[in-house]
mmCIF file of C-alpha atoms in Angstrom:
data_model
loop_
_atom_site.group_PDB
_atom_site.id
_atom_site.type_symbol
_atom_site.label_atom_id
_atom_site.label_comp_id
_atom_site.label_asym_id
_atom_site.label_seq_id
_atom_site.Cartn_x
_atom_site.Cartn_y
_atom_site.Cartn_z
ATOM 1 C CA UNK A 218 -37.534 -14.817 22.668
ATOM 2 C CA UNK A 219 -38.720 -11.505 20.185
ATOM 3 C CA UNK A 220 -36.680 -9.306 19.793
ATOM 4 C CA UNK A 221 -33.322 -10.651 20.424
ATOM 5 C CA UNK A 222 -30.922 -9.199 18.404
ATOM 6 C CA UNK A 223 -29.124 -12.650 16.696
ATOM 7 C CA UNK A 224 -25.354 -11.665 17.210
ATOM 8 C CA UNK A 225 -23.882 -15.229 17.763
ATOM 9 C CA UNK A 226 -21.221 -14.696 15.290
ATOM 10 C CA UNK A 227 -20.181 -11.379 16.206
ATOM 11 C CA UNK A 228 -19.900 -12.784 20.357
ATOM 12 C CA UNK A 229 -18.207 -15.457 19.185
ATOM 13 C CA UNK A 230 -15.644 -14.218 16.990
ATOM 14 C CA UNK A 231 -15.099 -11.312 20.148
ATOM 15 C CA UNK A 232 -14.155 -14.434 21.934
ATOM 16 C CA UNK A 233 -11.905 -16.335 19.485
ATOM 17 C CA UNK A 234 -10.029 -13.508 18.856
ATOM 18 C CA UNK A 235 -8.992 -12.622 22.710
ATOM 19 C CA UNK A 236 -7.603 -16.601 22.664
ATOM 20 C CA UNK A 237 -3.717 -15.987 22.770
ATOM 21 C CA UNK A 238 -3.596 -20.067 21.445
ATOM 22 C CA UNK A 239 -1.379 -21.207 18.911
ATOM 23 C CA UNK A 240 -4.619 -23.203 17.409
ATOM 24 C CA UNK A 241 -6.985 -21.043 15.748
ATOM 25 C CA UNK A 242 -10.671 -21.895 14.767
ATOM 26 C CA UNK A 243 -10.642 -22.593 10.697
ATOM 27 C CA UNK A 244 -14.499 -24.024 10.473
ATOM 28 C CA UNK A 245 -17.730 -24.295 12.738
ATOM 29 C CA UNK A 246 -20.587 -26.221 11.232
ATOM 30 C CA UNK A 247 -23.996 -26.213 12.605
ATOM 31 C CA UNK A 248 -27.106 -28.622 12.704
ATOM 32 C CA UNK A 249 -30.016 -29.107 14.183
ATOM 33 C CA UNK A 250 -32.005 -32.201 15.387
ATOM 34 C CA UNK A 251 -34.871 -33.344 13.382
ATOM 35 C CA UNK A 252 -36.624 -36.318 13.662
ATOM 36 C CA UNK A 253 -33.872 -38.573 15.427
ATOM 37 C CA UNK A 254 -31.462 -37.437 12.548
ATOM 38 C CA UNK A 255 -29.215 -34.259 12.341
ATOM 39 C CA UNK A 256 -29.354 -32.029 10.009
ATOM 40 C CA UNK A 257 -26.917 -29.596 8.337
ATOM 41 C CA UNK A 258 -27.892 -25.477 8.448
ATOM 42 C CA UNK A 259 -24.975 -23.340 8.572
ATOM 43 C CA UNK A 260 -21.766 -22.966 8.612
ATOM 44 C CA UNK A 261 -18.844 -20.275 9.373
ATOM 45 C CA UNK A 262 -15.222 -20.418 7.696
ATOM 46 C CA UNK A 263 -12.395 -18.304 9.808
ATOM 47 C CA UNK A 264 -9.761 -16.144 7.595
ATOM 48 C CA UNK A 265 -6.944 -14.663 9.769
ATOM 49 C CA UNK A 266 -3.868 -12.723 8.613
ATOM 50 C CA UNK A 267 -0.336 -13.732 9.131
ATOM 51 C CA UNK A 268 -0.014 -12.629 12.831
ATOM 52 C CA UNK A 269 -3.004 -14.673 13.765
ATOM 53 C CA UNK A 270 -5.779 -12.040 14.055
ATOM 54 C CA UNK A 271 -8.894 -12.665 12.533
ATOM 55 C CA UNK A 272 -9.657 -10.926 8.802
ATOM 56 C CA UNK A 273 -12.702 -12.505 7.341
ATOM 57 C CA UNK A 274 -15.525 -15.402 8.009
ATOM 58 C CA UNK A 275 -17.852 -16.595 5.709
ATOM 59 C CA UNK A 276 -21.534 -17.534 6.800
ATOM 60 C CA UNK A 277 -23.099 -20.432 4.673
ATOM 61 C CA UNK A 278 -26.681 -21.879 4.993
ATOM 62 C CA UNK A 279 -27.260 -24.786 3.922
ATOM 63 C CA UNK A 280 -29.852 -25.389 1.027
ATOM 64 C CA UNK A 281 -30.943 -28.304 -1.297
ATOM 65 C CA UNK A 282 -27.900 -30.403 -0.375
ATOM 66 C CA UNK A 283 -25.195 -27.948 -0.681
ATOM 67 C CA UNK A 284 -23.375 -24.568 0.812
ATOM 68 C CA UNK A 285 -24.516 -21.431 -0.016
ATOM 69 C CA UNK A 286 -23.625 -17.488 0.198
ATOM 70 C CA UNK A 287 -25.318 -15.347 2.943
ATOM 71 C CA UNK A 288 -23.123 -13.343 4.568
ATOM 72 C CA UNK A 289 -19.334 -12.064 4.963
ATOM 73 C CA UNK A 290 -17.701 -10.828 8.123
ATOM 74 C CA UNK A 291 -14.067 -8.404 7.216
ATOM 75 C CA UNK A 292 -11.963 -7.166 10.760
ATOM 76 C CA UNK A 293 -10.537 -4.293 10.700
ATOM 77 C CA UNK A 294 -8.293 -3.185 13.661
ATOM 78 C CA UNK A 295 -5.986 0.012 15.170
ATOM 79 C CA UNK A 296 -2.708 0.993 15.986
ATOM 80 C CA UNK A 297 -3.196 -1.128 18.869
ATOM 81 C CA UNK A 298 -4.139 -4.322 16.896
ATOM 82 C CA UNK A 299 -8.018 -3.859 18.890
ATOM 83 C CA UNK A 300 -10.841 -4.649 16.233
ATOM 84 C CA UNK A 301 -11.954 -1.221 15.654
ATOM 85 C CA UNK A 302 -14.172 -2.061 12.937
ATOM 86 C CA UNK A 303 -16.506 -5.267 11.847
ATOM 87 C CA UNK A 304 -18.144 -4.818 8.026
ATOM 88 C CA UNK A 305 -21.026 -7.371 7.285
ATOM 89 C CA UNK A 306 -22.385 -8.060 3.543
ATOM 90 C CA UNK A 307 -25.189 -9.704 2.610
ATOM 91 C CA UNK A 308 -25.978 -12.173 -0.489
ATOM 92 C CA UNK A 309 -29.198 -11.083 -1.742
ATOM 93 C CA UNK A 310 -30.611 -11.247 -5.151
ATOM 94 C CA UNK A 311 -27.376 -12.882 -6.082
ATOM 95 C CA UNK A 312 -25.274 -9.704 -5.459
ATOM 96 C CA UNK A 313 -23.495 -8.866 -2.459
ATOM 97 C CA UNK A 314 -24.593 -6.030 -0.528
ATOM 98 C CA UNK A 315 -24.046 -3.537 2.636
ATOM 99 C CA UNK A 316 -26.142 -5.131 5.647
ATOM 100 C CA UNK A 317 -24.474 -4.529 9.020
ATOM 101 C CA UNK A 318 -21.288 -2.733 10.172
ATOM 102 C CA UNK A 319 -19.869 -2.644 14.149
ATOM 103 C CA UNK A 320 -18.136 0.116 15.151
ATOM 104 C CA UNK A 321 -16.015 -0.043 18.496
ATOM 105 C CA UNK A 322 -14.929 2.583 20.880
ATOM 106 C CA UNK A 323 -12.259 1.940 23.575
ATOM 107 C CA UNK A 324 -12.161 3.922 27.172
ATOM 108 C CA UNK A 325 -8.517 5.578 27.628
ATOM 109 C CA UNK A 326 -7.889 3.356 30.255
ATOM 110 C CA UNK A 327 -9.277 0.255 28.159
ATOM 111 C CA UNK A 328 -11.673 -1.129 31.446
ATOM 112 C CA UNK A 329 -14.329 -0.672 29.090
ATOM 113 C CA UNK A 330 -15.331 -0.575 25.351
ATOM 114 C CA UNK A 331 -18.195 -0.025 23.390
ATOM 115 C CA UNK A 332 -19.876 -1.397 19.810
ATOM 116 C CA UNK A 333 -22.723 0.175 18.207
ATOM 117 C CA UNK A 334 -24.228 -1.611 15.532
ATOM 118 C CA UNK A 335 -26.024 0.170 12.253
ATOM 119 C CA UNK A 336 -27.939 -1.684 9.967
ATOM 120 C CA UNK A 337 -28.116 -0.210 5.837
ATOM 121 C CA UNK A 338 -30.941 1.147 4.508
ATOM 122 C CA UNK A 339 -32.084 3.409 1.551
ATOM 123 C CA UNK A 340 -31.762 6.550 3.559
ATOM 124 C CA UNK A 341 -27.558 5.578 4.945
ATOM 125 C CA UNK A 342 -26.874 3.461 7.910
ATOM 126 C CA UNK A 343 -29.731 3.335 10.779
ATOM 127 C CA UNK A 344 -28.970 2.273 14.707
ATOM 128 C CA UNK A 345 -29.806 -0.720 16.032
ATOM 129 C CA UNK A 346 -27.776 -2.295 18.683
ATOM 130 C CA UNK A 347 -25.687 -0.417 20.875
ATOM 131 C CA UNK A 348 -23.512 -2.803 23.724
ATOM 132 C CA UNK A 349 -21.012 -1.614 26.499
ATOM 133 C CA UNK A 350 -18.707 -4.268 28.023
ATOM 134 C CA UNK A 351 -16.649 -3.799 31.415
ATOM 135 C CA UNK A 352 -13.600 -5.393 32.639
ATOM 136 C CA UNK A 353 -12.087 -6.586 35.643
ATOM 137 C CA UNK A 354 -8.929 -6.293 37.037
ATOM 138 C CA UNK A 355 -7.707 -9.082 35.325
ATOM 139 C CA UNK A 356 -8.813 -8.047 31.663
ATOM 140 C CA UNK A 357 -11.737 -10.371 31.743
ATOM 141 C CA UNK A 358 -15.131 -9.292 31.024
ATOM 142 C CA UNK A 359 -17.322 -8.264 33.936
ATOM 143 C CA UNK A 360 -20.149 -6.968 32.822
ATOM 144 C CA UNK A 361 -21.985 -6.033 29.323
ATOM 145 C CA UNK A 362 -25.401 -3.771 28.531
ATOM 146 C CA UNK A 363 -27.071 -3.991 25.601
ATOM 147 C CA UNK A 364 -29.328 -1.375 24.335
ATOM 148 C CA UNK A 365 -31.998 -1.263 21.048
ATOM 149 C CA UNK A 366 -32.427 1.799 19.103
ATOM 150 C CA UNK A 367 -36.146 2.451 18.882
ATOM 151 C CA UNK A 368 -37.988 5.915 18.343
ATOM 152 C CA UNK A 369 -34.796 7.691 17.651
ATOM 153 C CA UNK A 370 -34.150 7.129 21.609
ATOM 154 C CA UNK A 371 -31.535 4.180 23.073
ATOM 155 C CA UNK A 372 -33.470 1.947 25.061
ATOM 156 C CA UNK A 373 -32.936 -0.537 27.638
ATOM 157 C CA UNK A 374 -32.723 -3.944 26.647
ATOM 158 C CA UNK A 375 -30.215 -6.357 28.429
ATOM 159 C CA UNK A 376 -27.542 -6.730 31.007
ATOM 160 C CA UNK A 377 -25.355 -8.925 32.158
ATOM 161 C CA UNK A 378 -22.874 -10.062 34.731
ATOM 162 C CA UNK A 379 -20.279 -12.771 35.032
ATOM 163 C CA UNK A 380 -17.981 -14.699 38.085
ATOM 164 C CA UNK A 381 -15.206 -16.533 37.911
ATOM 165 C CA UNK A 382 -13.117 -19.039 40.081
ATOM 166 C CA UNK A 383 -10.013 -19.155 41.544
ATOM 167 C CA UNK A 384 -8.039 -20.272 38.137
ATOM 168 C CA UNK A 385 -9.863 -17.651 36.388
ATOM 169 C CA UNK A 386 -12.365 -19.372 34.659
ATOM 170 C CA UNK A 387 -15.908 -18.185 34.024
ATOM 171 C CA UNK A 388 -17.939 -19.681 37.135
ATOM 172 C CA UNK A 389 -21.072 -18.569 35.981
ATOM 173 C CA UNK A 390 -23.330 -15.100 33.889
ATOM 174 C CA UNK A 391 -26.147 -14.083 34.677
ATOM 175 C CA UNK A 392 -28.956 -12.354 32.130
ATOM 176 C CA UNK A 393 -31.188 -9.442 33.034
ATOM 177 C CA UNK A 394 -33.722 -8.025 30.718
ATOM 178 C CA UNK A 395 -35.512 -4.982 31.345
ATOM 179 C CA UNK A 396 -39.232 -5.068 31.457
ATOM 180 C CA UNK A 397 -41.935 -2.996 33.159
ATOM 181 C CA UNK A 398 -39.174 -0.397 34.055
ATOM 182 C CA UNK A 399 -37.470 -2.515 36.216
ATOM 183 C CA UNK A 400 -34.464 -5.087 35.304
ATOM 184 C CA UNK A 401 -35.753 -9.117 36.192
ATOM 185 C CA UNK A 402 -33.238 -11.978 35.781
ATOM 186 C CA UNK A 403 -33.976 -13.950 32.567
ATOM 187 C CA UNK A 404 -31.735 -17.062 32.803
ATOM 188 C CA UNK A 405 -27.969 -18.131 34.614
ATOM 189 C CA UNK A 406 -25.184 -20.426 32.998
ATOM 190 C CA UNK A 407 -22.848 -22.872 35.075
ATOM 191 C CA UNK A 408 -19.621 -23.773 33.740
ATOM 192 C CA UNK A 409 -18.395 -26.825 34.869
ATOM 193 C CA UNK A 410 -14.382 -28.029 34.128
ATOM 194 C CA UNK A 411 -12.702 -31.039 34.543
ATOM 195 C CA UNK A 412 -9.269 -31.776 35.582
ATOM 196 C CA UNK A 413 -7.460 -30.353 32.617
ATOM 197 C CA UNK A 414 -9.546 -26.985 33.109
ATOM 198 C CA UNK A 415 -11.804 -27.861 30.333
ATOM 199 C CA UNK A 416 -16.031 -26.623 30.245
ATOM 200 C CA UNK A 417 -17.151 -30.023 29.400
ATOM 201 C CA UNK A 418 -20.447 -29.296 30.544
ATOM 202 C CA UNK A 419 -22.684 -25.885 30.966
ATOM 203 C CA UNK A 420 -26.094 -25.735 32.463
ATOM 204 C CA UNK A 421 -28.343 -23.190 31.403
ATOM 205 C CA UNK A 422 -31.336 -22.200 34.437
ATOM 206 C CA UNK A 423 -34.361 -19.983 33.941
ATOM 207 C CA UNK A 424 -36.396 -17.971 36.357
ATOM 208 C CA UNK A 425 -39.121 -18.346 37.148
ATOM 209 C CA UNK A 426 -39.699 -17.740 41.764
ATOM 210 C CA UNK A 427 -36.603 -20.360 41.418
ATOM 211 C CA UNK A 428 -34.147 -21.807 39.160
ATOM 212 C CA UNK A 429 -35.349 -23.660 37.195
ATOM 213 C CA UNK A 430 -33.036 -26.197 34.512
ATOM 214 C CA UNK A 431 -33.817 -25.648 31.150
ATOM 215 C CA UNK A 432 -30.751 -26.827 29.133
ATOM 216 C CA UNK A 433 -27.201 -28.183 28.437
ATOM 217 C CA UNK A 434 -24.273 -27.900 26.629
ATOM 218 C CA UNK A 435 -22.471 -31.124 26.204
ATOM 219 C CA UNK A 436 -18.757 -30.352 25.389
ATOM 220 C CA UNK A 437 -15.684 -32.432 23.624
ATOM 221 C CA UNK A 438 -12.267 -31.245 23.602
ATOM 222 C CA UNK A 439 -9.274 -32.960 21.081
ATOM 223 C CA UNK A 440 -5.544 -33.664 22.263
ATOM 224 C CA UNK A 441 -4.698 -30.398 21.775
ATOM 225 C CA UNK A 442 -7.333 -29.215 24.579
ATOM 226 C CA UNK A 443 -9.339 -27.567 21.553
ATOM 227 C CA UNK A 444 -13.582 -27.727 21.249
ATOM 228 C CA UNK A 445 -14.319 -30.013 18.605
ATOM 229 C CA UNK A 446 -17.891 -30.614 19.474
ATOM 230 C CA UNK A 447 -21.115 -28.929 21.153
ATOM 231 C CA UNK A 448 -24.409 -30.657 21.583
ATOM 232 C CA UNK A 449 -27.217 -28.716 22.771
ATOM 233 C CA UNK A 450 -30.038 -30.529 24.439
ATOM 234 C CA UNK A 451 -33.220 -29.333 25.998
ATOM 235 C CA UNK A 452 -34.623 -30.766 29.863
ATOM 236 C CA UNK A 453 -38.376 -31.355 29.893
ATOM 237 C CA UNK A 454 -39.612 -33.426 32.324
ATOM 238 C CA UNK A 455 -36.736 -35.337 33.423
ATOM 239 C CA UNK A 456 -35.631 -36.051 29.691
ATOM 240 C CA UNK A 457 -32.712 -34.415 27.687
ATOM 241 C CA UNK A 458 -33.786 -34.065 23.922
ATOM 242 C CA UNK A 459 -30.623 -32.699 21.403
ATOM 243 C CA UNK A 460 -31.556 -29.183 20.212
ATOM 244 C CA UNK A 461 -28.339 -28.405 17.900
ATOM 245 C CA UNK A 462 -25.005 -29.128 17.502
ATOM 246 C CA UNK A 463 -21.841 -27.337 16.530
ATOM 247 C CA UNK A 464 -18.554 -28.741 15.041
ATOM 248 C CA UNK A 465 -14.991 -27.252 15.034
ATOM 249 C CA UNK A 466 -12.450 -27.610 13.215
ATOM 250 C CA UNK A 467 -8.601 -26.171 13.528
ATOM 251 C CA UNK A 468 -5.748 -24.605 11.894
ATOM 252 C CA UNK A 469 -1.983 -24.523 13.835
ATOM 253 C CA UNK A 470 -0.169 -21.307 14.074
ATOM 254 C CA UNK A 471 3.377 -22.719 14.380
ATOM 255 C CA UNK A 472 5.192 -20.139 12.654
ATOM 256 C CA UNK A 473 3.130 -16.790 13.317
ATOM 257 C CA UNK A 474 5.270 -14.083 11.603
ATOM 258 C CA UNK A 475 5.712 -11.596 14.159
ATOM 259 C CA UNK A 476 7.778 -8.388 13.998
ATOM 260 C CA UNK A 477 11.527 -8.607 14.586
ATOM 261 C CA UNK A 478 11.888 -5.128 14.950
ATOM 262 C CA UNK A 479 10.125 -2.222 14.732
ATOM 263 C CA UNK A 480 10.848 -1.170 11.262
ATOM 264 C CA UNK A 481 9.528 -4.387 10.339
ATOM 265 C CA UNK A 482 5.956 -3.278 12.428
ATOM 266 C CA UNK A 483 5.533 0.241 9.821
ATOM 267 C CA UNK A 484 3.181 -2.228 7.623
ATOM 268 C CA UNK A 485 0.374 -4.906 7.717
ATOM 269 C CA UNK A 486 -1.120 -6.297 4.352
ATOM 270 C CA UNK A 487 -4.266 -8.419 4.836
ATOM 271 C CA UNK A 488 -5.893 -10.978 2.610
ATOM 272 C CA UNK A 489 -8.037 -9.523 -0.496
ATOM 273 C CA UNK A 490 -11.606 -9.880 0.141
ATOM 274 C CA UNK A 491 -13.791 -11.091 -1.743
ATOM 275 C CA UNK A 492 -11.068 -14.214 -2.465
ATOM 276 C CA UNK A 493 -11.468 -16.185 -4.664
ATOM 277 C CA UNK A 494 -13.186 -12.989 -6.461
ATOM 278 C CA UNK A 495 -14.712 -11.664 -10.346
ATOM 279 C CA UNK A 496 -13.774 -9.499 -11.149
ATOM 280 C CA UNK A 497 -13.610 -6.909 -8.438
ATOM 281 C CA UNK A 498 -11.377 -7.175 -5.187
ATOM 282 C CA UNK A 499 -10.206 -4.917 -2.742
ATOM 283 C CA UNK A 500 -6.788 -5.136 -1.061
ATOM 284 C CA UNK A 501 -6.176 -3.634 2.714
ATOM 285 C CA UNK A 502 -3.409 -2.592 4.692
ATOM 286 C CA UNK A 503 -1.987 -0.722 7.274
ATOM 287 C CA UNK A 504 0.660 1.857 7.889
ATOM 288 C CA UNK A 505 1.533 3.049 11.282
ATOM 289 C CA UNK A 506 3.272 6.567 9.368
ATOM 290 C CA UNK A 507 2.462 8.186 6.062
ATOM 291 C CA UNK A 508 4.582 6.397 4.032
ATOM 292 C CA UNK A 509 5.155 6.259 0.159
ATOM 293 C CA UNK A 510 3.914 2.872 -0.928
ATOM 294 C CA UNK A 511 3.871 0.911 -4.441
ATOM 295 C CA UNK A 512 1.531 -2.416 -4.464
ATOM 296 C CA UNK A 513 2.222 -4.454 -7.339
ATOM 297 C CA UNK A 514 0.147 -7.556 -9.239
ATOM 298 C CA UNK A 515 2.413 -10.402 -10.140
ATOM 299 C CA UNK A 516 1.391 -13.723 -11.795
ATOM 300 C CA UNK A 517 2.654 -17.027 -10.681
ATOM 301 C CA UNK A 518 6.032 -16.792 -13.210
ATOM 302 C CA UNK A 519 7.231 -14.051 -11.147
ATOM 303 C CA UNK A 520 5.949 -11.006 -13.905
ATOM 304 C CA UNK A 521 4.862 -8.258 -13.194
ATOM 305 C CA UNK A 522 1.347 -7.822 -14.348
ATOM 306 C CA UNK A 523 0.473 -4.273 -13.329
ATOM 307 C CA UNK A 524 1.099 -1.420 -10.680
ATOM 308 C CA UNK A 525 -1.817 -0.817 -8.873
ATOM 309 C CA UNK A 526 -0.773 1.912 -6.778
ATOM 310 C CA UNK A 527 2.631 4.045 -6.262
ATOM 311 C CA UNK A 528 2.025 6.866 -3.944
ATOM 312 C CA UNK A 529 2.076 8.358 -0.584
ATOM 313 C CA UNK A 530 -0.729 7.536 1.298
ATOM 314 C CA UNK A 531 -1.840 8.276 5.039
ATOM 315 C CA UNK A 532 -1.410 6.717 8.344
ATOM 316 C CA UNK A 533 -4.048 3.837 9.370
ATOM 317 C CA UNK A 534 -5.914 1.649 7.494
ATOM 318 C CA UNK A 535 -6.246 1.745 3.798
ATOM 319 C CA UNK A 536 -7.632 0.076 1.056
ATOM 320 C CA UNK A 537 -7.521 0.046 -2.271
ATOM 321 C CA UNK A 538 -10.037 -1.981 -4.913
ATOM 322 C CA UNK A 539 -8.742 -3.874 -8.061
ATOM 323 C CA UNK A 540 -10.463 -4.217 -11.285
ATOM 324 C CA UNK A 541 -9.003 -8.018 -13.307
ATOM 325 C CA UNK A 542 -12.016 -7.576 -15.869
ATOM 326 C CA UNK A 543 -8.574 -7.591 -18.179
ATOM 327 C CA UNK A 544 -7.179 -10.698 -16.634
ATOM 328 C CA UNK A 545 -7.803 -14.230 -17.076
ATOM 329 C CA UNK A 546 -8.898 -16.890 -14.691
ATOM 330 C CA UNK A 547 -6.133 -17.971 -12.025
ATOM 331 C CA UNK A 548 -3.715 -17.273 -9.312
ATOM 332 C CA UNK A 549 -2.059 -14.059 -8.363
ATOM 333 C CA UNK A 550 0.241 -12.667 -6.169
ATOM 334 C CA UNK A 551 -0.053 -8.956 -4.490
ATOM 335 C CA UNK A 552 3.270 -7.234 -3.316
ATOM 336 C CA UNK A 553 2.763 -4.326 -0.828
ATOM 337 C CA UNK A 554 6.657 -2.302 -0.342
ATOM 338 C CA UNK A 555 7.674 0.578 1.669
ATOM 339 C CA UNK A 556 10.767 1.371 1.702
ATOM 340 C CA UNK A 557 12.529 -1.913 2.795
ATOM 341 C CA UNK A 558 9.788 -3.860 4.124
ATOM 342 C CA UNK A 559 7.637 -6.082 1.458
ATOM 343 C CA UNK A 560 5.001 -8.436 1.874
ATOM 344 C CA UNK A 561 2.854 -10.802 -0.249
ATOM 345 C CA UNK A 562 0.131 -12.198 -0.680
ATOM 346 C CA UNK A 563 -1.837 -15.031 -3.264
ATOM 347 C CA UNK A 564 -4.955 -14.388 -4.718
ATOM 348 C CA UNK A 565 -7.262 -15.808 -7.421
ATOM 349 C CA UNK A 566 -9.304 -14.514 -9.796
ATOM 350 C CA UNK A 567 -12.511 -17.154 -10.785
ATOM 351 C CA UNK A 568 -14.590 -15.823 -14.027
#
């Protein structure tokens, strides 16, 4: 369909991160069919800091038999742990650059939110998507609109609407788009569940003076009640024919390091990004006061290897960049303090 804005990863990772589970998504690998064989084209690997939230993915594609670079995802989130912020670089002409950035806006009363998307260009960052979600009673999503920026105007694009049943489990969405000034339904999903309460199956209809089945998703689940596997597969003529495929794999959060009081809630210190990195990095955190901080770069005998910053600095979310050009190749370890709480990360430089 033209014109679709290709935002997979971005509804996705919306999704994963609204899962209270203990198991959190590590790796998803994607291929397509081709004949009668599968074949590798992308890939995403999941970074999340020590309370479980999500901090970073990677996007691979997959060219002359190996993994490479295109893009980077890094969360960024508010005093109320909501993602407030999504940056997006791109690997082009073997340097990393701006490409995307999603900015989100909350109502007071949180039954809605908001993310406009800005793409870079040589005059600053230009609009391009703008989406508004709803939800129900129940903090599930009830509706989203998604608009395109076009002639310095917001325009209509897409809407749309989802059920659920009586164990609160999406039933079914629905997809509107907006043409010749009126809004016509584009296509419906049905979730199906089994037993356990898990979508093994999802049936995607078009329109078209009736419904009309188009597609499938063919779902696998592990022990642990977790996706492992997605196959995608077309209906033409009384024949399913696989499309694409997608592959999960896990981490465990056993041992999620939560606040045991709330002194021990004044700071958050993220994972350095890019990691592993040459010979530039930047290191975030966040401080729910001002606070007089001191981060600190260690190597692996414990010494310290420089001071990277010892200062006050401001309420929110900070970060700071750090240059190893005098460093040599290996593993490092970060120390953010204020006053008694410290916390540390590894890191490691590649030149």
């Amino acid at each position: 369909m033209p014109g679709v804005p290709k935002l997979f990863p971005l509804i996705l990772i919306i999704l994963l991160n609204l899962s209270a589970q203990s198991f959190k998504l590590s790796e998803a690998i994607y291929s397509y069919w081709s004949d009668g064989n599968w074949v590798l084209s992308s890939r995403n690997i999941f970074e999340y800091d020590v309370y479980g939230n999500i901090s970073g993915m990677n996007y691979n594609i997959r060219s002359d038999g190996s993994w490479s670079d295109y893009m980077k995802y890094e969360y960024h989130y508010d005093t109320d742990e909501r993602i407030s912020l999504i940056e997006i670089i791109q690997f082009s002409d073997n340097v990393w650059k701006d490409y995307m950035k999603i900015d989100f806006f909350y109502s007071p009363e949180s039954s809605e939110y908001e993310t406009v998307t800005t793409l870079r260009s040589s005059s600053g960052w230009d609009n391009y998507v703008r989406s508004t979600y709803s939800v129900n009673e129940n903090g599930k999503l009830a509706s989203s609109k998604t608009d395109l920026w076009s002639d310095s105007l917001w325009t209509d694009y897409s809407r749309m609407e989802y059920t659920y049943n009586g164990a609160g489990e999406t039933e079914e969405y629905f997809q509107y788009l907006w043409e010749d000034s009126t809004w016509n339904i584009y296509f419906r999903f049905d979730y199906l569940y089994n037993a356990q309460g898990l979508n093994y199956l999802s049936n995607m209809y078009t329109w078209s003076d009736s419904w009309n089945l188009e597609g499938r998703d063919d779902n696998s689940f592990d022990e642990n009640k977790n996706m492992i596997l997605s196959i995608t597969q077309s209906y033409t003529d009384g024949n399913w024919t696989n499309q694409s495929k997608s592959e999960y794999s896990y981490i465990e959060f056993t041992g999620l390091t939560e606040p045991s009081s709330p002194l021990a809630a004044e700071i958050e210190l993220y994972q350095n990004y890019p990691n592993p990195f040459n010979p530039e990095t930047e290191i975030s955190f966040f401080l729910k006061k001002d606070s007089f901080i001191s981060l600190d770069l260690f190597n692996t005998s414990g010494q310290l290897i420089k001071t990277v910053f010892n200062g006050k600095q401001p309420a929110g979310h900070q970060r700071i960049k750090i240059d190893a050009s005098d460093l040599e190749s290996g593993i490092y370890f970060y120390t953010l303090r204020s006053g008694n709480d410290i916390i540390t990360k590894k890191m490691t430089l590649i030149k």
